[in-house]
Amino acid sequence: MIKGMSATRDTAQAADLLTWYDRHARELPWRVSPAARAAGVRPDPYRVWMSEIMLQQTTVAAVKSYFEAFTTRWPTVSDLAAAEDADVMAAWAGLGYYARARNLLKCARAVADEHGGVFPQTLEGLRALPGVGPYTAAAVAAIAFDLPETVVDGNVERVMARLHDEHMPLPQSKPVLTGYAAALTSQGRPGDYAQAVMDLGATICTPRNPACGLCPWRTACAAWDRGTQAELPKKAPKKRKPTRHGIAYLVKRVDGAWLLERRPDSGLLGGMLGWPGSDWSEEAPADAPPIRAEWKTLNAEARHTFTHFHLRLTVKTALVPMERRPERGEFVEAEVFDAGDLPTVMRKAFALTTG
DNA sequence: GATTCGTGGTC
DNA sequence: TGACCAAGAAT
C-alpha cells in the first residue's frame, strides 16, 4: 500500500500548510482571505484573472497600483472588453511585458463575445484564452473556482526542489517538480492551497536566506535535512547580455505638441507609444530623422536594460514650426501628452530633455 | 526546446 | 555597477 500511504502523508502535509496559511496568509487586494473564504465568500474570477496576468514575472509590489487602477477604471470584464486599445496600453505603461496588455484585451473581448461575459470554469476552457498559459489557467481554476488544479510557478518550483532535494537544473526538472506538486495538491481547499504554496515560497522558502525555522514543512524537507536549501533550485547558466545602440528623436512643435509613433503590435514594446527612432542593434545606428529640423544631440544617453540586452540610446531633440509635416509619427497635443503613457525606456529619454 | 519579451528592487 | 530575481506565455 505504498500508494495509499503516500497519499495519506501528502494530505497531512497539505493540511499542515493550510493551517499555516490560515494564520499567515498575506493580505492582497485581489485575495479573499482564508477566513472569508471559509465563510462562503467567493473570489471574483475577473479580479483573479487580472491579478494573475499582472503577476506574471512581476512582483506583488509593482502590481498593486496597476491592479487598483485597472479594476477601478474597468470594474468588469465587459467594461474592459469595451475599452479603447490605446487606453489599455497607456494604463499598462511601465509594468512591462506588453504582450500581456494586448492579450489582456483580446482575452476580455473573447470572454465578453464568446462566453457571454463569464469566464470558462474548466482548465481547458481557461487555457484556450489569449495570454492564459498552464500556470494562469491552473491558478484561476483553483483560486476562482476551487478546482483541484496544480499551480506551478517559480515559487512552487523552488519549494518542490527543496522539499525533495532535487538537484536536476531547471527547466529540465520542471516535469519532475510538477509531479511533486501535483501529488501534494489539496482536494479539500484547492484555492487556498494554491495561494498557500505560493505564499510559502514568497515569504518563507525565499530564493535567498530562506526562513527554514518558521517553515511548516521543515520536518518534511529533504533539503533542510541535508542543508542544501541555499543551492536549490539549480538553474541552467544564463547568457550575458550584449549592448545595443540606438537613436531616439524627441521633436517638440512650437505649440508644445510632441511627435510620437505607435510601435507595431509584435516585437519589443509592441503596441506601445514611443519616440521615433533608429533600429536598436549592436552596430552604430544610421541617422534617420523622422522630420526635417535642426537637431541637437544631448550629452547624456538614456541607458536601459531589457530582458536580453542593454540599450544605450542617443537622444536628439528639435523644435519645429507648426506647418512642418513629419515623415513618421504623429504630433500629440501638449494637453493630451503624458509621459506616463510611455514605456520606461521612452520615459528615460524624455527625462533627459527636462533635466 | 530555445528565444523573446520589461521593469524595479536587491545584494 | 552588474547580475540575479519576480504568481510565464507565445513562438
PDB file of C-alpha atoms in Angstrom, chain A residues 46-232:
ATOM      1  CA  TYR A  46     -12.258  38.721 -13.285  1.00  0.00           C
ATOM      2  CA  ARG A  47     -10.105  40.067 -10.463  1.00  0.00           C
ATOM      3  CA  VAL A  48      -8.327  36.742 -10.015  1.00  0.00           C
ATOM      4  CA  TRP A  49      -7.545  36.590 -13.728  1.00  0.00           C
ATOM      5  CA  MET A  50      -6.438  40.229 -13.829  1.00  0.00           C
ATOM      6  CA  SER A  51      -4.085  39.741 -10.887  1.00  0.00           C
ATOM      7  CA  GLU A  52      -2.603  36.561 -12.335  1.00  0.00           C
ATOM      8  CA  ILE A  53      -1.838  38.219 -15.669  1.00  0.00           C
ATOM      9  CA  MET A  54      -0.218  41.191 -13.946  1.00  0.00           C
ATOM     10  CA  LEU A  55       1.782  38.956 -11.597  1.00  0.00           C
ATOM     11  CA  GLN A  56       3.445  37.013 -14.423  1.00  0.00           C
ATOM     12  CA  GLN A  57       7.172  37.575 -13.808  1.00  0.00           C
ATOM     13  CA  THR A  58       6.267  40.691 -11.846  1.00  0.00           C
ATOM     14  CA  THR A  59       6.481  41.468  -8.135  1.00  0.00           C
ATOM     15  CA  VAL A  60       3.462  42.000  -5.884  1.00  0.00           C
ATOM     16  CA  ALA A  61       4.775  45.468  -5.010  1.00  0.00           C
ATOM     17  CA  ALA A  62       4.862  46.517  -8.661  1.00  0.00           C
ATOM     18  CA  VAL A  63       1.416  45.096  -9.419  1.00  0.00           C
ATOM     19  CA  LYS A  64      -0.642  46.635  -6.603  1.00  0.00           C
ATOM     20  CA  SER A  65      -1.162  50.141  -8.001  1.00  0.00           C
ATOM     21  CA  TYR A  66      -1.829  48.844 -11.526  1.00  0.00           C
ATOM     22  CA  PHE A  67      -4.378  46.369 -10.228  1.00  0.00           C
ATOM     23  CA  GLU A  68      -6.210  49.116  -8.337  1.00  0.00           C
ATOM     24  CA  ALA A  69      -6.145  51.410 -11.380  1.00  0.00           C
ATOM     25  CA  PHE A  70      -7.404  48.759 -13.815  1.00  0.00           C
ATOM     26  CA  THR A  71     -10.172  47.363 -11.615  1.00  0.00           C
ATOM     27  CA  THR A  72     -11.367  50.843 -10.664  1.00  0.00           C
ATOM     28  CA  ARG A  73     -11.450  52.062 -14.257  1.00  0.00           C
ATOM     29  CA  TRP A  74     -12.779  48.775 -15.688  1.00  0.00           C
ATOM     30  CA  PRO A  75     -14.724  47.020 -12.882  1.00  0.00           C
ATOM     31  CA  THR A  76     -15.928  44.092 -15.011  1.00  0.00           C
ATOM     32  CA  VAL A  77     -14.621  42.049 -17.900  1.00  0.00           C
ATOM     33  CA  SER A  78     -17.304  43.610 -20.117  1.00  0.00           C
ATOM     34  CA  ASP A  79     -16.092  47.102 -19.218  1.00  0.00           C
ATOM     35  CA  LEU A  80     -12.575  46.107 -20.160  1.00  0.00           C
ATOM     36  CA  ALA A  81     -13.739  44.460 -23.386  1.00  0.00           C
ATOM     37  CA  ALA A  82     -15.296  47.795 -24.416  1.00  0.00           C
ATOM     38  CA  ALA A  83     -12.146  49.822 -23.687  1.00  0.00           C
ATOM     39  CA  GLU A  84     -10.033  51.504 -26.356  1.00  0.00           C
ATOM     40  CA  ASP A  85      -6.770  49.725 -27.150  1.00  0.00           C
ATOM     41  CA  ALA A  86      -4.753  52.918 -26.640  1.00  0.00           C
ATOM     42  CA  ASP A  87      -6.256  53.480 -23.181  1.00  0.00           C
ATOM     43  CA  VAL A  88      -5.369  49.983 -22.013  1.00  0.00           C
ATOM     44  CA  MET A  89      -1.834  50.156 -23.398  1.00  0.00           C
ATOM     45  CA  ALA A  90      -1.312  53.562 -21.745  1.00  0.00           C
ATOM     46  CA  ALA A  91      -2.634  52.249 -18.433  1.00  0.00           C
ATOM     47  CA  TRP A  92      -0.227  49.292 -18.636  1.00  0.00           C
ATOM     48  CA  ALA A  93       2.769  51.521 -19.432  1.00  0.00           C
ATOM     49  CA  GLY A  94       5.620  50.917 -17.017  1.00  0.00           C
ATOM     50  CA  LEU A  95       4.553  47.423 -15.971  1.00  0.00           C
ATOM     51  CA  GLY A  96       6.483  45.682 -18.756  1.00  0.00           C
ATOM     52  CA  TYR A  97       5.902  42.606 -20.925  1.00  0.00           C
ATOM     53  CA  TYR A  98       3.415  44.496 -23.074  1.00  0.00           C
ATOM     54  CA  ALA A  99       2.158  41.394 -24.869  1.00  0.00           C
ATOM     55  CA  ARG A 100       0.299  40.806 -21.627  1.00  0.00           C
ATOM     56  CA  ALA A 101      -1.687  44.015 -22.142  1.00  0.00           C
ATOM     57  CA  ARG A 102      -2.506  43.156 -25.743  1.00  0.00           C
ATOM     58  CA  ASN A 103      -3.602  39.668 -24.709  1.00  0.00           C
ATOM     59  CA  LEU A 104      -5.492  41.078 -21.723  1.00  0.00           C
ATOM     60  CA  LEU A 105      -7.756  42.952 -24.125  1.00  0.00           C
ATOM     61  CA  LYS A 106      -8.036  40.014 -26.517  1.00  0.00           C
ATOM     62  CA  CYS A 107      -8.985  37.789 -23.614  1.00  0.00           C
ATOM     63  CA  ALA A 108     -11.554  40.221 -22.192  1.00  0.00           C
ATOM     64  CA  ARG A 109     -13.164  40.519 -25.616  1.00  0.00           C
ATOM     65  CA  ALA A 110     -13.170  36.738 -26.071  1.00  0.00           C
ATOM     66  CA  VAL A 111     -14.875  36.282 -22.698  1.00  0.00           C
ATOM     67  CA  ALA A 112     -17.384  39.042 -23.483  1.00  0.00           C
ATOM     68  CA  ASP A 113     -18.106  37.981 -27.059  1.00  0.00           C
ATOM     69  CA  GLU A 114     -17.728  34.195 -26.991  1.00  0.00           C
ATOM     70  CA  HIS A 115     -18.546  33.288 -23.388  1.00  0.00           C
ATOM     71  CA  GLY A 116     -21.346  35.712 -22.522  1.00  0.00           C
ATOM     72  CA  GLY A 117     -19.126  37.751 -20.227  1.00  0.00           C
ATOM     73  CA  VAL A 118     -18.451  34.755 -17.957  1.00  0.00           C
ATOM     74  CA  PHE A 119     -15.021  33.144 -17.573  1.00  0.00           C
ATOM     75  CA  PRO A 120     -14.864  29.463 -18.562  1.00  0.00           C
ATOM     76  CA  GLN A 121     -14.865  27.252 -15.480  1.00  0.00           C
ATOM     77  CA  THR A 122     -12.643  24.447 -16.724  1.00  0.00           C
ATOM     78  CA  LEU A 123      -8.885  24.213 -17.036  1.00  0.00           C
ATOM     79  CA  GLU A 124      -9.159  23.587 -20.772  1.00  0.00           C
ATOM     80  CA  GLY A 125     -11.564  26.465 -21.313  1.00  0.00           C
ATOM     81  CA  LEU A 126      -9.298  28.862 -19.448  1.00  0.00           C
ATOM     82  CA  ARG A 127      -6.170  27.571 -21.172  1.00  0.00           C
ATOM     83  CA  ALA A 128      -7.689  28.420 -24.566  1.00  0.00           C
ATOM     84  CA  LEU A 129      -7.899  32.140 -23.719  1.00  0.00           C
ATOM     85  CA  PRO A 130      -5.254  34.564 -25.042  1.00  0.00           C
ATOM     86  CA  GLY A 131      -2.406  35.110 -22.601  1.00  0.00           C
ATOM     87  CA  VAL A 132      -3.512  32.241 -20.366  1.00  0.00           C
ATOM     88  CA  GLY A 133      -0.892  29.503 -20.177  1.00  0.00           C
ATOM     89  CA  PRO A 134      -0.536  26.419 -17.984  1.00  0.00           C
ATOM     90  CA  TYR A 135       0.189  28.355 -14.804  1.00  0.00           C
ATOM     91  CA  THR A 136      -2.508  31.012 -15.143  1.00  0.00           C
ATOM     92  CA  ALA A 137      -5.182  28.512 -16.181  1.00  0.00           C
ATOM     93  CA  ALA A 138      -4.466  26.401 -13.106  1.00  0.00           C
ATOM     94  CA  ALA A 139      -4.330  29.457 -10.843  1.00  0.00           C
ATOM     95  CA  VAL A 140      -7.685  30.828 -11.987  1.00  0.00           C
ATOM     96  CA  ALA A 141      -9.261  27.367 -11.897  1.00  0.00           C
ATOM     97  CA  ALA A 142      -8.051  26.757  -8.362  1.00  0.00           C
ATOM     98  CA  ILE A 143      -8.402  30.230  -6.835  1.00  0.00           C
ATOM     99  CA  ALA A 144     -11.568  31.431  -8.543  1.00  0.00           C
ATOM    100  CA  PHE A 145     -13.412  28.116  -8.913  1.00  0.00           C
ATOM    101  CA  ASP A 146     -11.863  25.864  -6.241  1.00  0.00           C
ATOM    102  CA  LEU A 147     -10.963  23.209  -8.789  1.00  0.00           C
ATOM    103  CA  PRO A 148      -8.158  20.851  -7.659  1.00  0.00           C
ATOM    104  CA  GLU A 149      -5.633  22.014 -10.260  1.00  0.00           C
ATOM    105  CA  THR A 150      -1.905  22.261  -9.597  1.00  0.00           C
ATOM    106  CA  VAL A 151      -0.229  25.639  -9.898  1.00  0.00           C
ATOM    107  CA  VAL A 152       3.467  25.566 -10.782  1.00  0.00           C
ATOM    108  CA  ASP A 153       5.150  28.946 -10.747  1.00  0.00           C
ATOM    109  CA  GLY A 154       8.649  29.951  -9.728  1.00  0.00           C
ATOM    110  CA  ASN A 155       7.707  29.731  -6.061  1.00  0.00           C
ATOM    111  CA  VAL A 156       6.360  26.204  -6.373  1.00  0.00           C
ATOM    112  CA  GLU A 157       9.383  25.082  -8.383  1.00  0.00           C
ATOM    113  CA  ARG A 158      11.680  26.337  -5.650  1.00  0.00           C
ATOM    114  CA  VAL A 159       9.623  24.836  -2.813  1.00  0.00           C
ATOM    115  CA  MET A 160       9.399  21.436  -4.529  1.00  0.00           C
ATOM    116  CA  ALA A 161      13.090  21.383  -5.480  1.00  0.00           C
ATOM    117  CA  ARG A 162      13.983  21.908  -1.823  1.00  0.00           C
ATOM    118  CA  LEU A 163      11.306  19.651  -0.371  1.00  0.00           C
ATOM    119  CA  HIS A 164      12.641  16.766  -2.490  1.00  0.00           C
ATOM    120  CA  ASP A 165      16.278  17.881  -2.625  1.00  0.00           C
ATOM    121  CA  GLU A 166      16.051  17.838  -6.418  1.00  0.00           C
ATOM    122  CA  HIS A 167      19.379  18.862  -7.952  1.00  0.00           C
ATOM    123  CA  MET A 168      18.454  18.497 -11.609  1.00  0.00           C
ATOM    124  CA  PRO A 169      18.585  22.026 -13.082  1.00  0.00           C
ATOM    125  CA  LEU A 170      15.597  23.972 -14.375  1.00  0.00           C
ATOM    126  CA  PRO A 171      13.994  23.950 -16.849  1.00  0.00           C
ATOM    127  CA  GLN A 172      14.878  20.270 -17.313  1.00  0.00           C
ATOM    128  CA  SER A 173      13.475  19.439 -13.874  1.00  0.00           C
ATOM    129  CA  LYS A 174      10.136  21.166 -14.443  1.00  0.00           C
ATOM    130  CA  PRO A 175       8.121  17.991 -15.196  1.00  0.00           C
ATOM    131  CA  VAL A 176       9.564  16.279 -12.125  1.00  0.00           C
ATOM    132  CA  LEU A 177       8.761  19.250  -9.894  1.00  0.00           C
ATOM    133  CA  THR A 178       5.274  19.462 -11.390  1.00  0.00           C
ATOM    134  CA  GLY A 179       4.726  15.824 -10.438  1.00  0.00           C
ATOM    135  CA  TYR A 180       5.774  16.506  -6.856  1.00  0.00           C
ATOM    136  CA  ALA A 181       3.438  19.499  -6.710  1.00  0.00           C
ATOM    137  CA  ALA A 182       0.515  17.537  -8.150  1.00  0.00           C
ATOM    138  CA  ALA A 183       0.895  14.826  -5.512  1.00  0.00           C
ATOM    139  CA  LEU A 184       0.505  17.402  -2.752  1.00  0.00           C
ATOM    140  CA  THR A 185      -2.393  19.416  -4.181  1.00  0.00           C
ATOM    141  CA  SER A 186      -5.246  19.659  -1.697  1.00  0.00           C
ATOM    142  CA  GLN A 187      -8.568  18.197  -2.816  1.00  0.00           C
ATOM    143  CA  GLY A 188     -10.440  19.916   0.000  1.00  0.00           C
ATOM    144  CA  ARG A 189      -9.351  23.558  -0.309  1.00  0.00           C
ATOM    145  CA  PRO A 190      -7.665  23.851  -3.707  1.00  0.00           C
ATOM    146  CA  GLY A 191      -7.874  27.635  -3.944  1.00  0.00           C
ATOM    147  CA  ASP A 192      -6.410  28.313  -0.522  1.00  0.00           C
ATOM    148  CA  TYR A 193      -3.803  25.605  -1.062  1.00  0.00           C
ATOM    149  CA  ALA A 194      -2.597  27.150  -4.346  1.00  0.00           C
ATOM    150  CA  GLN A 195      -2.218  30.530  -2.688  1.00  0.00           C
ATOM    151  CA  ALA A 196      -0.628  28.960   0.396  1.00  0.00           C
ATOM    152  CA  VAL A 197       2.142  27.249  -1.560  1.00  0.00           C
ATOM    153  CA  MET A 198       2.967  30.489  -3.336  1.00  0.00           C
ATOM    154  CA  ASP A 199       2.865  32.474  -0.074  1.00  0.00           C
ATOM    155  CA  LEU A 200       5.239  29.936   1.447  1.00  0.00           C
ATOM    156  CA  GLY A 201       7.652  30.454  -1.428  1.00  0.00           C
ATOM    157  CA  ALA A 202       7.308  34.234  -1.311  1.00  0.00           C
ATOM    158  CA  THR A 203       7.683  34.712   2.452  1.00  0.00           C
ATOM    159  CA  ILE A 204       9.450  31.629   3.934  1.00  0.00           C
ATOM    160  CA  CYS A 205      11.047  29.482   1.233  1.00  0.00           C
ATOM    161  CA  THR A 206      12.624  32.520  -0.434  1.00  0.00           C
ATOM    162  CA  PRO A 207      15.398  32.383  -3.060  1.00  0.00           C
ATOM    163  CA  ARG A 208      17.973  33.811  -0.629  1.00  0.00           C
ATOM    164  CA  ASN A 209      18.117  33.272   3.121  1.00  0.00           C
ATOM    165  CA  PRO A 210      15.030  31.063   3.461  1.00  0.00           C
ATOM    166  CA  ALA A 211      13.400  31.243   6.908  1.00  0.00           C
ATOM    167  CA  CYS A 212      13.509  27.493   7.484  1.00  0.00           C
ATOM    168  CA  GLY A 213      12.990  27.946  11.231  1.00  0.00           C
ATOM    169  CA  LEU A 214       9.487  29.247  10.542  1.00  0.00           C
ATOM    170  CA  CYS A 215       8.588  26.732   7.824  1.00  0.00           C
ATOM    171  CA  PRO A 216       5.591  24.439   8.374  1.00  0.00           C
ATOM    172  CA  TRP A 217       7.202  21.908   6.004  1.00  0.00           C
ATOM    173  CA  ARG A 218      10.634  21.897   7.649  1.00  0.00           C
ATOM    174  CA  THR A 219      10.352  18.371   9.075  1.00  0.00           C
ATOM    175  CA  ALA A 220       9.362  17.021   5.661  1.00  0.00           C
ATOM    176  CA  CYS A 221      12.053  18.932   3.770  1.00  0.00           C
ATOM    177  CA  ALA A 222      14.894  16.864   2.279  1.00  0.00           C
ATOM    178  CA  ALA A 223      16.981  19.968   1.570  1.00  0.00           C
ATOM    179  CA  TRP A 224      16.672  21.021   5.218  1.00  0.00           C
ATOM    180  CA  ASP A 225      17.847  17.535   6.232  1.00  0.00           C
ATOM    181  CA  ARG A 226      20.912  17.819   4.008  1.00  0.00           C
ATOM    182  CA  GLY A 227      21.492  21.555   4.380  1.00  0.00           C
ATOM    183  CA  THR A 228      21.242  22.110   0.634  1.00  0.00           C
ATOM    184  CA  GLN A 229      18.363  24.617   0.567  1.00  0.00           C
ATOM    185  CA  ALA A 230      20.597  27.577  -0.310  1.00  0.00           C
ATOM    186  CA  GLU A 231      21.799  25.955  -3.538  1.00  0.00           C
ATOM    187  CA  LEU A 232      18.348  24.927  -4.794  1.00  0.00           C
TER     188      LEU A 232
END
